[in-house]
PDB file of C-alpha atoms in Angstrom:
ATOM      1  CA  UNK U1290       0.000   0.000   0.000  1.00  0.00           C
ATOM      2  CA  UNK U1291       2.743   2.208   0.837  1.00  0.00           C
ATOM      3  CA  UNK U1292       4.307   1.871  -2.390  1.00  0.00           C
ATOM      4  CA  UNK U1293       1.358   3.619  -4.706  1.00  0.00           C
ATOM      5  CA  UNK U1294       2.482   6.423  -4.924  1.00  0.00           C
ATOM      6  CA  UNK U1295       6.656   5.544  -4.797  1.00  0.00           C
ATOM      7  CA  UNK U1296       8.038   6.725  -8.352  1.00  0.00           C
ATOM      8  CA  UNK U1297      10.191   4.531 -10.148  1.00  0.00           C
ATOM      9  CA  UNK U1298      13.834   5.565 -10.409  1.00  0.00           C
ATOM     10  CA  UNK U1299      15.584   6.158 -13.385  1.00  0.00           C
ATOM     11  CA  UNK U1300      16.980   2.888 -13.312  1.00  0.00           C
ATOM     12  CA  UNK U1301      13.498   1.138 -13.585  1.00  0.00           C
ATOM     13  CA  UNK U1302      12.248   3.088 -16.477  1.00  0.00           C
ATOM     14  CA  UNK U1303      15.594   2.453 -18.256  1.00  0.00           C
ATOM     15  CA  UNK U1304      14.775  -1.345 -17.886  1.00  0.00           C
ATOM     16  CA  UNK U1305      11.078  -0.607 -18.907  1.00  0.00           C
ATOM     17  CA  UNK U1306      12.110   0.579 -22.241  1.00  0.00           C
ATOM     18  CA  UNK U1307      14.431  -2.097 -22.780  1.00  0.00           C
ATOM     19  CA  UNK U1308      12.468  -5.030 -22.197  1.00  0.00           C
ATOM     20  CA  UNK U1309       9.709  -2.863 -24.377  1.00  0.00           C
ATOM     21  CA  UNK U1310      11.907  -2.698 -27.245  1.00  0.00           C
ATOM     22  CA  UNK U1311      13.182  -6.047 -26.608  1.00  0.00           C
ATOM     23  CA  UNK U1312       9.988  -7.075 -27.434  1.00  0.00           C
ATOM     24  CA  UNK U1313       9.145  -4.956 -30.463  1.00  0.00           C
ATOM     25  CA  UNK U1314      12.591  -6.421 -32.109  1.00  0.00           C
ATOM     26  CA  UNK U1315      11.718  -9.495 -31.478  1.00  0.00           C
ATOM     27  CA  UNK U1316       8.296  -9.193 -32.534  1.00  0.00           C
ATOM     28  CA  UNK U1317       9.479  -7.460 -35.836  1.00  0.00           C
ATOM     29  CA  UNK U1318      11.532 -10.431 -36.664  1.00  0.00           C
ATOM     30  CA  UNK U1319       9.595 -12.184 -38.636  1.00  0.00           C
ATOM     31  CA  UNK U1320       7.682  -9.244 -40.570  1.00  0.00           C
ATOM     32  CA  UNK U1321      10.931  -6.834 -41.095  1.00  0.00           C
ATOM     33  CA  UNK U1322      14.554  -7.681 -40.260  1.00  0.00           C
ATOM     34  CA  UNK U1323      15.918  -4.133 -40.853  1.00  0.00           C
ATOM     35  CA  UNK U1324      13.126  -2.796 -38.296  1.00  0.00           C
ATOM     36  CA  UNK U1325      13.926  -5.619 -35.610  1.00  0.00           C
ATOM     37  CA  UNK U1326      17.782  -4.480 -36.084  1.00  0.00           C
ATOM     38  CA  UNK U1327      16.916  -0.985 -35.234  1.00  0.00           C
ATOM     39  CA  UNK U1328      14.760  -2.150 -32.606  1.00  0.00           C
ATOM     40  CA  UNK U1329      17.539  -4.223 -31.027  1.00  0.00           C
ATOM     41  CA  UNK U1330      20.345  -1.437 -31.144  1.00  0.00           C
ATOM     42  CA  UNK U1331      18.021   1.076 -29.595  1.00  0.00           C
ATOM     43  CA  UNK U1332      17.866  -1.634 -26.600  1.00  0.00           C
ATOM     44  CA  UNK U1333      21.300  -1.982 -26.395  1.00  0.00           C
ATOM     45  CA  UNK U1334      21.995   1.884 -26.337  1.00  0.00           C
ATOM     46  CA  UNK U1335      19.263   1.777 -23.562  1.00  0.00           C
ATOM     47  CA  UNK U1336      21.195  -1.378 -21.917  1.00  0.00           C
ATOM     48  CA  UNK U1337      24.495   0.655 -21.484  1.00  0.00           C
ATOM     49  CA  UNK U1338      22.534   3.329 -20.151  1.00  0.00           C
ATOM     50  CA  UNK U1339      21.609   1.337 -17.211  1.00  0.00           C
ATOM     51  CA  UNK U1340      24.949  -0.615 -16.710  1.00  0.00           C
ATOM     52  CA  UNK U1341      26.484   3.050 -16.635  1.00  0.00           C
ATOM     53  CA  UNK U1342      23.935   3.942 -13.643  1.00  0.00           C
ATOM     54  CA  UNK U1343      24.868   0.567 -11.894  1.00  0.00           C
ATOM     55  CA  UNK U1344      28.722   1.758 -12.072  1.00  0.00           C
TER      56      UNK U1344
END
């Protein structure tokens, strides 16, 4: 209960997005490889993001 109105830290939106776009490449796969590529190197921009924070 206490946690409803807790906002998420920077770290947790960072990992958000990447599982979202994780998804989207992977879903993309099959339909458009050049899409799904893009998809995937936005998520690993967004991956390095959060290993910085974790440093």
């Amino acid at each position: 209960m206490f946690g409803l109105f807790k906002k998420k830290s920077e770290e947790e939106k960072l990992q958000e997005k990447y599982k979202k776009l994780m998804e989207e490449g992977f879903k993309l796969q099959s339909i458009n490889r050049s899409d799904s590529d893009q998809k995937y190197l936005e998520a690993d921009a967004v991956l390095k993001k959060i290993e910085a924070l974790k440093k």
